[in-house]
Amino acid sequence: MTEQRHEDWDPRAASVKKDQIRAYDDMRERCPVAWSDYQQWTLFRHADVMAVLEDHDTFSNAVSAHLSVPNGMDPPEHTPYRKVIEPYFAPEPMARFEPICREIARGLVSQLAKGETVDVVDALSRPFALHIQCAFMGWPERLHEPLAEWVRKNHRATLARDRQAMAEVAQEFDGYIRDILDARRQAGDQAPDDVTTSLMREQVNGKPMTDEELVSLMRNWTVGELATISASVSILLNYLARHPALMADLKAAPELLPEAIDEILRMDAPLISNRRVTTREVEIGGRTIPAGEKITLLWASANRDEAEFGNPDSYCPHQNASKNLLYGAGIHVCPGAPLARMELQVFMEEFLKQIAAVDSTEGEQPERAMFPTGGFNHLPLIFHGGQTPGTF
């Protein structure tokens, strides 16, 4: 017998929108397994999220009626697609892509206006995410502006919760990918030797992937990359603006960047949540959840759980690394984590080489992104150029 359904919280309440991270901190203490019409069952605690990640039989990734390759699949269907994807993020392809990524980062940082207010989102985070994703996939530069406009339309539709607009935006994006696939096929042997062409040649279970599968895979890669990398850059620069001593430390010792980046993004999540669906009745945190129910795994809360991290805002990268769920865990751990880590490290290296200091603005206020996205929609900062003593 399941308990009577009632709203434990409202994820869209004004108090949550004002500061969603702090609202999640409060819910983790007050009601760590909570029901709402909007998110259904939300898990706030690290231990409960880990229990779900480690039990993919009970908690399925197949949460949508639409094809989602491979993150919306369960084993055994999931396994062959995952095997196809993972080599693209191996050390050798990462090393080949690193100089291209560095050139993009260096160029964007060098163009920053110094000594005046700059919107980080428009000037750095969104362009960086867009340019590196197109470069990684081998897509032409002429797609930069259409995709940038697509990002803006997708953002507006998501904020408005306009399902029709969201469907139209998704269809538009799929059209871009289908045009790319058609162009590669027409080019035949003259098609560029890049990730997109290589994926078109891959086989799953002895057969080439269908266009529907390729579109789904490339959509998931690209939409995820554009959102999370952009959010990550804005979060990192916002944190350094408020912690100048850490910025000085990282300029003096850039080898500390990998663990610093992961720790900052633990405290302030670029990706707020993922979903699962129960395959059977299960008890979590004293709540009975029936089969077929949607579960929201709230990374933005689990990665700040006092039971695991103590004060969630304490910067302790070495101490917290083994428990950090920035890229998930279990069989669905993010396959693109090596790419994301390399891109963010390269960006921060180039940023620290060229920028001596970052200041927040007193008058113009930042605008936070809202669920399901982290980071910022608008982040005004002031950059000061030049090297400081001891920098690399």
Tab-separated table of C-alpha atoms in Angstrom:
chain	number	residue	atom	x	y	z
A	1	MET	CA	0.000	0.000	0.000
A	2	THR	CA	1.466	3.365	-1.023
A	3	GLU	CA	1.110	6.595	0.908
A	4	GLN	CA	-1.374	9.288	-0.056
A	5	ARG	CA	0.003	11.726	-2.625
A	6	HIS	CA	0.561	15.307	-1.489
A	7	GLU	CA	2.853	18.167	-2.451
A	8	ASP	CA	5.931	18.287	-0.219
A	9	TRP	CA	7.280	21.386	-1.964
A	10	ASP	CA	6.873	23.553	-5.050
A	11	PRO	CA	10.040	23.616	-7.204
A	12	ARG	CA	8.661	26.673	-9.025
A	13	ALA	CA	7.883	28.726	-5.907
A	14	ALA	CA	9.270	32.268	-5.781
A	15	SER	CA	11.485	31.344	-2.836
A	16	VAL	CA	13.080	28.519	-4.855
A	17	LYS	CA	13.558	30.667	-7.950
A	18	LYS	CA	15.226	33.368	-5.859
A	19	ASP	CA	18.060	31.008	-4.864
A	20	GLN	CA	17.531	27.430	-5.980
A	21	ILE	CA	20.792	26.107	-4.482
A	22	ARG	CA	19.899	27.389	-0.998
A	23	ALA	CA	16.342	26.099	-1.385
A	24	TYR	CA	17.727	22.648	-2.161
A	25	ASP	CA	19.970	22.866	0.906
A	26	ASP	CA	16.881	23.522	3.001
A	27	MET	CA	14.925	20.655	1.445
A	28	ARG	CA	17.792	18.236	2.020
A	29	GLU	CA	17.370	18.842	5.738
A	30	ARG	CA	13.583	19.227	5.849
A	31	CYS	CA	12.321	16.603	3.386
A	32	PRO	CA	15.125	14.725	1.594
A	33	VAL	CA	12.742	12.596	-0.495
A	34	ALA	CA	10.001	14.931	-1.703
A	35	TRP	CA	7.010	14.699	-4.017
A	36	SER	CA	5.830	17.472	-6.336
A	37	ASP	CA	3.655	17.486	-9.437
A	38	TYR	CA	6.443	19.215	-11.352
A	39	GLN	CA	9.448	16.969	-10.559
A	40	GLN	CA	7.575	13.988	-9.116
A	41	TRP	CA	9.974	12.299	-6.665
A	42	THR	CA	13.069	14.416	-5.946
A	43	LEU	CA	16.079	12.986	-4.120
A	44	PHE	CA	18.216	15.532	-2.285
A	45	ARG	CA	20.704	13.374	-0.336
A	46	HIS	CA	23.983	12.009	-1.664
A	47	ALA	CA	23.378	8.507	-0.240
A	48	ASP	CA	19.940	8.205	-1.843
A	49	VAL	CA	21.240	9.402	-5.218
A	50	MET	CA	24.117	6.910	-5.025
A	51	ALA	CA	21.683	4.092	-4.224
A	52	VAL	CA	19.807	4.894	-7.438
A	53	LEU	CA	22.962	5.158	-9.551
A	54	GLU	CA	24.166	1.769	-8.354
A	55	ASP	CA	20.858	-0.028	-9.046
A	56	HIS	CA	20.060	0.398	-12.737
A	57	ASP	CA	17.696	-2.578	-12.623
A	58	THR	CA	15.308	-0.815	-10.261
A	59	PHE	CA	15.894	2.704	-11.585
A	60	SER	CA	15.666	2.828	-15.361
A	61	ASN	CA	17.108	5.508	-17.644
A	62	ALA	CA	14.310	4.962	-20.191
A	63	VAL	CA	12.296	7.952	-18.988
A	64	SER	CA	11.117	9.310	-22.342
A	65	ALA	CA	8.954	7.966	-25.127
A	66	HIS	CA	11.434	9.528	-27.575
A	67	LEU	CA	14.641	7.768	-28.639
A	68	SER	CA	17.620	8.933	-26.595
A	69	VAL	CA	20.965	7.360	-27.544
A	70	PRO	CA	22.510	6.131	-25.301
A	71	ASN	CA	21.600	7.933	-22.062
A	72	GLY	CA	17.917	7.042	-22.321
A	73	MET	CA	18.655	3.333	-22.586
A	74	ASP	CA	19.226	0.480	-20.151
A	75	PRO	CA	21.397	-2.640	-20.504
A	76	PRO	CA	21.612	-4.689	-22.600
A	77	GLU	CA	20.444	-2.157	-25.231
A	78	HIS	CA	22.649	0.566	-23.733
A	79	THR	CA	25.905	-1.422	-23.736
A	80	PRO	CA	26.820	-1.616	-27.463
A	81	TYR	CA	26.101	2.095	-28.002
A	82	ARG	CA	28.260	2.962	-25.020
A	83	LYS	CA	31.101	0.848	-26.440
A	84	VAL	CA	30.879	2.799	-29.703
A	85	ILE	CA	30.986	6.171	-27.936
A	86	GLU	CA	33.731	5.729	-25.336
A	87	PRO	CA	36.716	5.576	-27.751
A	88	TYR	CA	35.929	9.111	-28.933
A	89	PHE	CA	36.888	10.369	-25.459
A	90	ALA	CA	40.047	8.281	-25.038
A	91	PRO	CA	43.404	9.974	-24.297
A	92	GLU	CA	44.619	9.997	-27.925
A	93	PRO	CA	41.649	11.880	-29.461
A	94	MET	CA	41.648	14.236	-26.485
A	95	ALA	CA	45.322	15.028	-27.116
A	96	ARG	CA	44.604	15.698	-30.811
A	97	PHE	CA	41.752	18.050	-30.016
A	98	GLU	CA	43.528	19.933	-27.229
A	99	PRO	CA	45.437	22.421	-29.476
A	100	ILE	CA	42.228	23.321	-31.331
A	101	CYS	CA	40.410	23.850	-28.053
A	102	ARG	CA	43.287	25.989	-26.763
A	103	GLU	CA	43.278	28.200	-29.854
A	104	ILE	CA	39.535	28.841	-29.460
A	105	ALA	CA	39.899	29.665	-25.766
A	106	ARG	CA	42.915	31.927	-26.328
A	107	GLY	CA	41.118	33.839	-29.068
A	108	LEU	CA	37.962	34.462	-27.031
A	109	VAL	CA	39.853	35.613	-23.938
A	110	SER	CA	42.112	37.911	-25.978
A	111	GLN	CA	39.051	39.692	-27.389
A	112	LEU	CA	37.655	40.557	-23.950
A	113	ALA	CA	37.230	44.265	-23.257
A	114	LYS	CA	39.371	45.203	-20.250
A	115	GLY	CA	38.397	47.559	-17.452
A	116	GLU	CA	34.703	47.678	-18.338
A	117	THR	CA	31.639	45.565	-17.617
A	118	VAL	CA	31.374	42.472	-19.794
A	119	ASP	CA	28.570	39.897	-19.865
A	120	VAL	CA	30.470	36.633	-19.431
A	121	VAL	CA	27.615	34.595	-20.910
A	122	ASP	CA	27.524	36.466	-24.225
A	123	ALA	CA	31.242	37.162	-24.503
A	124	LEU	CA	32.773	33.917	-23.233
A	125	SER	CA	30.740	31.024	-21.945
A	126	ARG	CA	28.200	30.518	-24.743
A	127	PRO	CA	30.659	31.256	-27.608
A	128	PHE	CA	33.259	28.920	-26.110
A	129	ALA	CA	30.768	26.071	-25.724
A	130	LEU	CA	29.424	26.581	-29.238
A	131	HIS	CA	32.787	26.881	-30.984
A	132	ILE	CA	34.431	23.915	-29.301
A	133	GLN	CA	31.441	21.649	-29.908
A	134	CYS	CA	31.329	22.499	-33.608
A	135	ALA	CA	35.104	22.030	-33.810
A	136	PHE	CA	34.964	18.677	-32.024
A	137	MET	CA	32.193	17.373	-34.286
A	138	GLY	CA	33.790	18.804	-37.433
A	139	TRP	CA	30.866	21.104	-38.192
A	140	PRO	CA	31.395	24.210	-40.370
A	141	GLU	CA	31.796	27.691	-38.910
A	142	ARG	CA	28.715	28.830	-40.851
A	143	LEU	CA	26.677	26.895	-38.263
A	144	HIS	CA	27.936	29.071	-35.391
A	145	GLU	CA	25.371	31.842	-35.783
A	146	PRO	CA	22.342	29.591	-36.492
A	147	LEU	CA	23.229	27.409	-33.515
A	148	ALA	CA	23.783	30.473	-31.325
A	149	GLU	CA	20.297	31.691	-32.253
A	150	TRP	CA	18.974	28.185	-31.652
A	151	VAL	CA	20.447	28.264	-28.122
A	152	ARG	CA	18.641	31.548	-27.458
A	153	LYS	CA	15.317	30.183	-28.769
A	154	ASN	CA	15.712	26.992	-26.782
A	155	HIS	CA	16.395	29.042	-23.656
A	156	ARG	CA	13.282	31.188	-24.173
A	157	ALA	CA	11.063	28.162	-24.822
A	158	THR	CA	12.403	26.336	-21.766
A	159	LEU	CA	11.897	29.332	-19.469
A	160	ALA	CA	8.341	29.783	-20.742
A	161	ARG	CA	7.600	26.036	-20.389
A	162	ASP	CA	6.120	26.301	-23.887
A	163	ARG	CA	5.904	22.675	-24.992
A	164	GLN	CA	4.956	23.492	-28.561
A	165	ALA	CA	7.859	25.933	-28.896
A	166	MET	CA	10.219	23.415	-27.317
A	167	ALA	CA	9.120	20.748	-29.796
A	168	GLU	CA	9.615	23.143	-32.717
A	169	VAL	CA	13.074	24.100	-31.453
A	170	ALA	CA	14.032	20.442	-31.093
A	171	GLN	CA	12.814	19.740	-34.624
A	172	GLU	CA	14.869	22.663	-35.918
A	173	PHE	CA	18.002	21.291	-34.295
A	174	ASP	CA	17.379	17.834	-35.698
A	175	GLY	CA	17.115	19.471	-39.118
A	176	TYR	CA	20.631	20.900	-38.762
A	177	ILE	CA	22.006	17.449	-38.011
A	178	ARG	CA	20.126	15.764	-40.863
A	179	ASP	CA	21.495	18.380	-43.278
A	180	ILE	CA	25.012	17.578	-42.064
A	181	LEU	CA	24.452	13.849	-42.537
A	182	ASP	CA	23.079	14.414	-46.054
A	183	ALA	CA	26.065	16.590	-46.985
A	184	ARG	CA	28.507	13.935	-45.781
A	185	ARG	CA	26.789	11.243	-47.815
A	186	GLN	CA	26.816	13.400	-50.941
A	187	ALA	CA	30.542	14.038	-50.438
A	188	GLY	CA	31.231	10.310	-50.336
A	189	ASP	CA	34.970	9.623	-50.100
A	190	GLN	CA	35.587	13.382	-49.987
A	191	ALA	CA	33.695	13.772	-46.694
A	192	PRO	CA	35.808	15.306	-43.914
A	193	ASP	CA	37.654	12.813	-41.725
A	194	ASP	CA	36.155	13.888	-38.403
A	195	VAL	CA	33.964	12.709	-35.546
A	196	THR	CA	30.685	13.099	-37.443
A	197	THR	CA	31.863	11.097	-40.461
A	198	SER	CA	33.371	8.472	-38.176
A	199	LEU	CA	30.105	8.062	-36.261
A	200	MET	CA	28.256	7.547	-39.532
A	201	ARG	CA	30.523	4.572	-40.216
A	202	GLU	CA	30.096	2.957	-36.803
A	203	GLN	CA	28.121	-0.238	-36.386
A	204	VAL	CA	25.979	-1.333	-33.448
A	205	ASN	CA	25.099	-5.011	-33.232
A	206	GLY	CA	26.586	-5.508	-36.689
A	207	LYS	CA	24.512	-2.769	-38.382
A	208	PRO	CA	25.136	0.919	-39.165
A	209	MET	CA	23.224	3.312	-36.970
A	210	THR	CA	20.036	4.684	-38.490
A	211	ASP	CA	19.632	8.406	-39.091
A	212	GLU	CA	17.230	8.497	-36.159
A	213	GLU	CA	19.912	7.001	-33.916
A	214	LEU	CA	22.631	9.310	-35.252
A	215	VAL	CA	20.445	12.385	-34.823
A	216	SER	CA	19.579	11.364	-31.263
A	217	LEU	CA	23.208	10.695	-30.370
A	218	MET	CA	24.515	13.950	-31.838
A	219	ARG	CA	21.630	15.921	-30.339
A	220	ASN	CA	22.397	14.575	-26.878
A	221	TRP	CA	26.099	15.285	-27.234
A	222	THR	CA	25.594	18.802	-28.544
A	223	VAL	CA	22.722	20.037	-26.398
A	224	GLY	CA	24.423	18.680	-23.292
A	225	GLU	CA	27.742	20.234	-24.236
A	226	LEU	CA	26.321	23.650	-25.093
A	227	ALA	CA	24.411	23.877	-21.818
A	228	THR	CA	26.889	22.411	-19.338
A	229	ILE	CA	30.132	23.865	-20.699
A	230	SER	CA	28.586	27.316	-20.927
A	231	ALA	CA	27.210	27.020	-17.394
A	232	SER	CA	30.558	25.724	-16.113
A	233	VAL	CA	32.555	28.644	-17.525
A	234	SER	CA	30.183	31.199	-16.001
A	235	ILE	CA	30.250	29.427	-12.620
A	236	LEU	CA	34.047	29.237	-12.578
A	237	LEU	CA	34.583	32.899	-13.432
A	238	ASN	CA	31.925	34.017	-10.959
A	239	TYR	CA	33.678	32.033	-8.224
A	240	LEU	CA	37.111	33.476	-9.021
A	241	ALA	CA	35.687	37.000	-9.013
A	242	ARG	CA	34.549	36.375	-5.443
A	243	HIS	CA	37.689	34.510	-4.361
A	244	PRO	CA	40.686	36.491	-5.652
A	245	ALA	CA	43.107	34.627	-3.390
A	246	LEU	CA	42.216	31.343	-5.095
A	247	MET	CA	42.669	32.953	-8.495
A	248	ALA	CA	46.145	34.082	-7.448
A	249	ASP	CA	46.947	30.560	-6.228
A	250	LEU	CA	45.817	29.018	-9.511
A	251	LYS	CA	47.820	31.513	-11.559
A	252	ALA	CA	50.902	30.576	-9.543
A	253	ALA	CA	50.193	26.821	-9.655
A	254	PRO	CA	48.042	25.935	-12.691
A	255	GLU	CA	48.606	22.240	-12.010
A	256	LEU	CA	45.945	22.670	-9.308
A	257	LEU	CA	43.296	23.540	-11.909
A	258	PRO	CA	41.788	20.060	-12.532
A	259	GLU	CA	40.774	19.453	-8.934
A	260	ALA	CA	39.860	23.119	-8.418
A	261	ILE	CA	37.463	23.084	-11.368
A	262	ASP	CA	35.718	19.921	-10.181
A	263	GLU	CA	35.384	21.296	-6.656
A	264	ILE	CA	33.938	24.653	-7.707
A	265	LEU	CA	31.417	22.844	-9.907
A	266	ARG	CA	30.556	20.537	-7.006
A	267	MET	CA	29.472	23.537	-4.954
A	268	ASP	CA	27.595	25.237	-7.807
A	269	ALA	CA	26.217	22.675	-10.253
A	270	PRO	CA	26.272	23.318	-14.030
A	271	LEU	CA	23.768	20.471	-14.520
A	272	ILE	CA	21.045	20.514	-11.896
A	273	SER	CA	19.475	17.076	-12.290
A	274	ASN	CA	18.859	13.883	-14.224
A	275	ARG	CA	15.847	11.573	-14.234
A	276	ARG	CA	15.109	7.907	-13.694
A	277	VAL	CA	11.906	5.826	-13.560
A	278	THR	CA	11.212	3.034	-11.091
A	279	THR	CA	10.717	-0.479	-12.463
A	280	ARG	CA	9.251	-1.782	-9.202
A	281	GLU	CA	7.950	-0.503	-5.884
A	282	VAL	CA	10.877	0.652	-3.769
A	283	GLU	CA	11.519	2.417	-0.470
A	284	ILE	CA	13.890	5.379	-0.393
A	285	GLY	CA	14.501	7.515	2.660
A	286	GLY	CA	11.438	6.145	4.396
A	287	ARG	CA	9.139	6.906	1.452
A	288	THR	CA	7.430	4.185	-0.587
A	289	ILE	CA	7.655	4.893	-4.315
A	290	PRO	CA	5.489	2.798	-6.664
A	291	ALA	CA	6.649	1.251	-9.925
A	292	GLY	CA	6.555	3.533	-12.958
A	293	GLU	CA	7.281	6.743	-11.033
A	294	LYS	CA	9.669	9.456	-12.238
A	295	ILE	CA	12.671	10.168	-10.019
A	296	THR	CA	14.637	13.435	-10.131
A	297	LEU	CA	18.265	13.025	-9.054
A	298	LEU	CA	19.228	16.471	-7.832
A	299	TRP	CA	22.988	16.732	-8.388
A	300	ALA	CA	22.865	20.336	-7.158
A	301	SER	CA	21.801	19.048	-3.738
A	302	ALA	CA	23.561	15.675	-3.485
A	303	ASN	CA	26.921	17.318	-4.202
A	304	ARG	CA	26.363	19.691	-1.273
A	305	ASP	CA	25.213	17.081	1.261
A	306	GLU	CA	26.663	17.903	4.684
A	307	ALA	CA	26.748	14.198	5.555
A	308	GLU	CA	29.402	13.740	2.846
A	309	PHE	CA	31.085	17.116	2.475
A	310	GLY	CA	30.644	18.913	5.802
A	311	ASN	CA	30.092	22.609	5.086
A	312	PRO	CA	28.998	22.424	1.430
A	313	ASP	CA	30.603	25.788	0.652
A	314	SER	CA	34.023	24.856	2.043
A	315	TYR	CA	36.596	24.604	-0.720
A	316	CYS	CA	38.277	21.226	-0.083
A	317	PRO	CA	39.059	19.736	-3.514
A	318	HIS	CA	41.333	16.890	-2.472
A	319	GLN	CA	39.084	15.825	0.398
A	320	ASN	CA	35.894	15.877	-1.680
A	321	ALA	CA	37.088	14.470	-5.008
A	322	SER	CA	36.162	10.825	-4.412
A	323	LYS	CA	32.541	11.700	-3.535
A	324	ASN	CA	31.972	14.349	-6.192
A	325	LEU	CA	29.066	13.441	-8.511
A	326	LEU	CA	29.796	16.153	-11.066
A	327	TYR	CA	29.864	13.577	-13.876
A	328	GLY	CA	27.575	11.042	-12.229
A	329	ALA	CA	28.502	7.493	-11.271
A	330	GLY	CA	27.683	3.905	-12.192
A	331	ILE	CA	27.140	2.533	-15.694
A	332	HIS	CA	25.715	5.859	-16.894
A	333	VAL	CA	28.637	7.999	-15.722
A	334	CYS	CA	29.157	10.713	-18.324
A	335	PRO	CA	31.243	9.267	-21.188
A	336	GLY	CA	32.232	12.782	-22.260
A	337	ALA	CA	33.802	13.657	-18.894
A	338	PRO	CA	37.382	13.516	-20.294
A	339	LEU	CA	36.416	15.982	-23.026
A	340	ALA	CA	34.634	18.351	-20.639
A	341	ARG	CA	37.511	18.267	-18.158
A	342	MET	CA	40.075	18.956	-20.878
A	343	GLU	CA	38.035	21.811	-22.358
A	344	LEU	CA	37.499	23.509	-19.010
A	345	GLN	CA	41.125	23.104	-17.963
A	346	VAL	CA	42.390	24.531	-21.255
A	347	PHE	CA	39.953	27.432	-21.030
A	348	MET	CA	41.013	28.273	-17.492
A	349	GLU	CA	44.723	28.004	-18.366
A	350	GLU	CA	44.307	30.496	-21.196
A	351	PHE	CA	42.136	32.747	-19.056
A	352	LEU	CA	44.665	32.852	-16.215
A	353	LYS	CA	47.517	33.586	-18.626
A	354	GLN	CA	45.814	36.715	-19.949
A	355	ILE	CA	43.713	38.036	-17.077
A	356	ALA	CA	45.309	39.483	-13.948
A	357	ALA	CA	42.133	40.045	-11.927
A	358	VAL	CA	38.337	39.827	-12.079
A	359	ASP	CA	35.900	42.130	-10.297
A	360	SER	CA	32.179	41.858	-9.696
A	361	THR	CA	30.053	44.860	-10.590
A	362	GLU	CA	28.238	46.867	-7.928
A	363	GLY	CA	25.310	48.170	-9.948
A	364	GLU	CA	24.469	45.556	-12.555
A	365	GLN	CA	23.239	42.307	-11.025
A	366	PRO	CA	23.794	38.799	-12.396
A	367	GLU	CA	20.845	36.667	-13.466
A	368	ARG	CA	20.930	33.025	-12.458
A	369	ALA	CA	19.763	30.273	-14.791
A	370	MET	CA	16.906	28.165	-13.476
A	371	PHE	CA	16.091	24.452	-13.300
A	372	PRO	CA	17.026	22.325	-15.145
A	373	THR	CA	20.049	24.493	-16.006
A	374	GLY	CA	22.770	25.798	-13.730
A	375	GLY	CA	25.101	28.738	-14.112
A	376	PHE	CA	23.975	32.140	-15.340
A	377	ASN	CA	21.836	33.745	-18.018
A	378	HIS	CA	23.656	37.036	-17.451
A	379	LEU	CA	26.901	37.560	-15.533
A	380	PRO	CA	28.450	41.047	-15.569
A	381	LEU	CA	32.131	41.072	-14.569
A	382	ILE	CA	35.105	43.402	-15.082
A	383	PHE	CA	38.375	41.930	-16.364
A	384	HIS	CA	41.848	43.368	-15.934
A	385	GLY	CA	44.535	42.315	-18.347
A	386	GLY	CA	48.226	41.664	-17.880
A	387	GLN	CA	50.335	39.143	-16.035
A	388	THR	CA	50.872	39.198	-12.313
A	389	PRO	CA	54.143	38.107	-10.649
A	390	GLY	CA	54.690	34.366	-10.597
A	391	THR	CA	52.121	33.506	-13.268
A	392	PHE	CA	52.754	30.939	-15.955
